PDB file of C-alpha atoms in Angstrom:
ATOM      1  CA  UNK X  12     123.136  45.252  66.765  1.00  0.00           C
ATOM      2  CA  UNK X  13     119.670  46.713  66.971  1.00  0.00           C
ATOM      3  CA  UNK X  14     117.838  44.649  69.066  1.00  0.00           C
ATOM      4  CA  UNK X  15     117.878  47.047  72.176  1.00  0.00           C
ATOM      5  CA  UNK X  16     115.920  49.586  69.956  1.00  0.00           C
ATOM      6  CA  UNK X  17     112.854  47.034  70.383  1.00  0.00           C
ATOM      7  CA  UNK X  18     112.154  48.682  73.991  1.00  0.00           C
ATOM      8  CA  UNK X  19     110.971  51.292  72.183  1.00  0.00           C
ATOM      9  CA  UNK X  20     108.012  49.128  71.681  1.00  0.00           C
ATOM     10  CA  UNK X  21     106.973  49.866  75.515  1.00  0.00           C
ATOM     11  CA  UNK X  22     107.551  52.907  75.618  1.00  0.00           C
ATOM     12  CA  UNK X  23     104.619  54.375  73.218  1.00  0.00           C
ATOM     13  CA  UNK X  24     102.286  51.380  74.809  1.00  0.00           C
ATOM     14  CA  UNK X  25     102.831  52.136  78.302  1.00  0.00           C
ATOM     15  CA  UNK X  26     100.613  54.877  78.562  1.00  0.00           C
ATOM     16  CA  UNK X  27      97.705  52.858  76.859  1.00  0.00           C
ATOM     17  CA  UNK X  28      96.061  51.464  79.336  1.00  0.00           C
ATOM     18  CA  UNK X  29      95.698  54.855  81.647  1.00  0.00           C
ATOM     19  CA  UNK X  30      94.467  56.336  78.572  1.00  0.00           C
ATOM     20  CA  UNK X  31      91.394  53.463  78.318  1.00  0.00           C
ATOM     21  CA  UNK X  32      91.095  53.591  81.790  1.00  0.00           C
ATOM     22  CA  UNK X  33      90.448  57.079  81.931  1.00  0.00           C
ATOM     23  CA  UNK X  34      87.641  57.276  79.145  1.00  0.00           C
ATOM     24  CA  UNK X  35      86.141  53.847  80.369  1.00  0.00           C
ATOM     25  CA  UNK X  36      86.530  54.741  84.428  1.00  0.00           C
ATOM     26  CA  UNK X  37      83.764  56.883  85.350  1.00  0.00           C
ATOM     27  CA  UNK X  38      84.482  60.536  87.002  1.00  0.00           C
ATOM     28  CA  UNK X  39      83.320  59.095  90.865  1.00  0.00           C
ATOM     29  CA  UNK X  40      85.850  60.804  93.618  1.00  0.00           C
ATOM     30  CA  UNK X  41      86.248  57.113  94.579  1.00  0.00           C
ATOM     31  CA  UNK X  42      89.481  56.686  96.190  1.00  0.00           C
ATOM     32  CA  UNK X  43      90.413  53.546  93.507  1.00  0.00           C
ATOM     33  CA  UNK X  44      88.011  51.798  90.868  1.00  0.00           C
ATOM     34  CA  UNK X  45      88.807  48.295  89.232  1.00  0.00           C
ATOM     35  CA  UNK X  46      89.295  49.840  85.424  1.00  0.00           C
ATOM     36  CA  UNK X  47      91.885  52.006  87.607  1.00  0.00           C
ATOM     37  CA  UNK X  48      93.844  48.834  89.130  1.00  0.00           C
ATOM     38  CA  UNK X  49      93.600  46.934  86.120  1.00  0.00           C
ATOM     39  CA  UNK X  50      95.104  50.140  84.132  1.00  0.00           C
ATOM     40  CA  UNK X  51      98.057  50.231  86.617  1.00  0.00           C
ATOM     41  CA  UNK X  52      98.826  46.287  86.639  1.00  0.00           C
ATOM     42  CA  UNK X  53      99.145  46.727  83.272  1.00  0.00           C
ATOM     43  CA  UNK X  54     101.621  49.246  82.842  1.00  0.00           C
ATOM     44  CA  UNK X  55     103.391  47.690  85.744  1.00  0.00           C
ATOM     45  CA  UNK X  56     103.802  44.419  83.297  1.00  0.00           C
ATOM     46  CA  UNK X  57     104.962  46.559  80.309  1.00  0.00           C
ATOM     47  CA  UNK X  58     107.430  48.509  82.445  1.00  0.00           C
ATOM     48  CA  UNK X  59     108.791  45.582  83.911  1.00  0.00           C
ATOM     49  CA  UNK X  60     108.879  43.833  80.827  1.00  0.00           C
ATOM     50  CA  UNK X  61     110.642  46.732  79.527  1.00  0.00           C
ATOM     51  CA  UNK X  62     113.643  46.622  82.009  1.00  0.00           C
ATOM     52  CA  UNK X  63     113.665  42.785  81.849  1.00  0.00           C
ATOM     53  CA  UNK X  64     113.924  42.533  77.997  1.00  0.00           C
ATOM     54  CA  UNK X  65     117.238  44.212  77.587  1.00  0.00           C
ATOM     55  CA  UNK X  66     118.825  41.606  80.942  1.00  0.00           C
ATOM     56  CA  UNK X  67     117.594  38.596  78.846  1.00  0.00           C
ATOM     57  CA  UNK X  68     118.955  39.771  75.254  1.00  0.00           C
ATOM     58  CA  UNK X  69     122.435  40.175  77.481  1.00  0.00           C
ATOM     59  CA  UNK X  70     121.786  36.756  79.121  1.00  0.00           C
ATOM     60  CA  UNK X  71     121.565  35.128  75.628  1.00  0.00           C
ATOM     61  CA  UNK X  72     124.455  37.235  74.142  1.00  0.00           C
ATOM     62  CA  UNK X  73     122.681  39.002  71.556  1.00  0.00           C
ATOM     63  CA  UNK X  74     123.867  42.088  73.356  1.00  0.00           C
ATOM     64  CA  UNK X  75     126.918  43.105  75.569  1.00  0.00           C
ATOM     65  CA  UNK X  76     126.373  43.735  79.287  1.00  0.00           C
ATOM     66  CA  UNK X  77     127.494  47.177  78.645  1.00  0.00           C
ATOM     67  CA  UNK X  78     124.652  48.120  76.101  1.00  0.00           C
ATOM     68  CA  UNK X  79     122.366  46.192  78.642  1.00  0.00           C
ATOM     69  CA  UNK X  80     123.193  48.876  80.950  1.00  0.00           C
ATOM     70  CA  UNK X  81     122.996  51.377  78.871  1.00  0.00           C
ATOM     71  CA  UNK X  82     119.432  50.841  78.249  1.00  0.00           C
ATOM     72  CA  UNK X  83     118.287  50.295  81.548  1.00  0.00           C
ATOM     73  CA  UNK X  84     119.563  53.499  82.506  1.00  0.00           C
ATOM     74  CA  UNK X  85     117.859  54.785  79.238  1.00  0.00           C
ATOM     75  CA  UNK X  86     114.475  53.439  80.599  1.00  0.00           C
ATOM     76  CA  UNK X  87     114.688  54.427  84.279  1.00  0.00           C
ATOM     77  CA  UNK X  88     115.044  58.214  82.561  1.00  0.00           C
ATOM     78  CA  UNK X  89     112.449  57.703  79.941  1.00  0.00           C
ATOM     79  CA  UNK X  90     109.945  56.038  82.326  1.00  0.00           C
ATOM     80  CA  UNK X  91     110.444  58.653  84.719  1.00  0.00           C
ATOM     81  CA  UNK X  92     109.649  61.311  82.032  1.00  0.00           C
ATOM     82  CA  UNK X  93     106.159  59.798  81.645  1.00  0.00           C
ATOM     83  CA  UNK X  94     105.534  59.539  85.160  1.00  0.00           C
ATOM     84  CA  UNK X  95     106.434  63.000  85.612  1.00  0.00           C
ATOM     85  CA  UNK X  96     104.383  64.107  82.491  1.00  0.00           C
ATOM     86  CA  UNK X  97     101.179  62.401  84.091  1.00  0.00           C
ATOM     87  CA  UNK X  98     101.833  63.590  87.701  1.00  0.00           C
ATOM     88  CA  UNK X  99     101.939  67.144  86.384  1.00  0.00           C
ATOM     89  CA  UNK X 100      99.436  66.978  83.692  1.00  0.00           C
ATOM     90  CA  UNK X 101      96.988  64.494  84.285  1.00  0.00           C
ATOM     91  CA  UNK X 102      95.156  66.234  87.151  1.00  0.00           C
ATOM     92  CA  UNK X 103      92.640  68.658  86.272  1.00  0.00           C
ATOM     93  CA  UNK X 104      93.286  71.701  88.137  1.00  0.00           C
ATOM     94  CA  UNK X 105      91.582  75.083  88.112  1.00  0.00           C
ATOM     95  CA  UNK X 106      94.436  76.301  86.191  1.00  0.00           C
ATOM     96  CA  UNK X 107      94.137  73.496  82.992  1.00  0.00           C
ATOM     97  CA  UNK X 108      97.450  72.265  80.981  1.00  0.00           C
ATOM     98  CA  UNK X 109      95.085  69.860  79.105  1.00  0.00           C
ATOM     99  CA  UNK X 110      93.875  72.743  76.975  1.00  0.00           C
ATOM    100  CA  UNK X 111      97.549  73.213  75.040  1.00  0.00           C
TER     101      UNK X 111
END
């Protein structure tokens, strides 16, 4: 059964919207901007759509409980991976990662 492997689906869109966010949002020091907030209530709907699609596929037994799990434990690690990757490289420091 393959279905799960459609999560996959959110995890190369999630990082979409910061990415249109940050060449639309201007370069201001403002503390938050609407492009900003929109950017993150977007994500916040894939990611959550991304943990919830694997519960329903188990509610309407086109997976087991046990893959169900399996998944969500995949996408807690794989989400936290792209946090981490634009905590550490997304500011622009003197010292600049976004030259690699």
């Amino acid at each position: 059964v393959y279905w799960p492997l459609f999560v996959l689906i959110f995890y190369f869109i999630c990082p979409i919207p910061h990415f249109i966010a940050k060449r639309v949002g201007d370069d201001s020091d403002a503390a938050s901007s609407a492009c900003r907030e929109l950017a993150y209530f977007f994500t916040t709907g894939i990611v959550v759509s991304a943990f919830g699609f694997p519960i329903i596929l188990a509610r309407v037994e086109a997976i087991k409980w046990g893959a169900c799990g399996l998944v969500l434990a995949g996408n807690a690690v794989i989400f936290l991976t792209i946090l981490g990757f634009f905590l550490v490289f997304g500011r622009g420091d003197d010292f600049s990662w976004e030259q690699w």
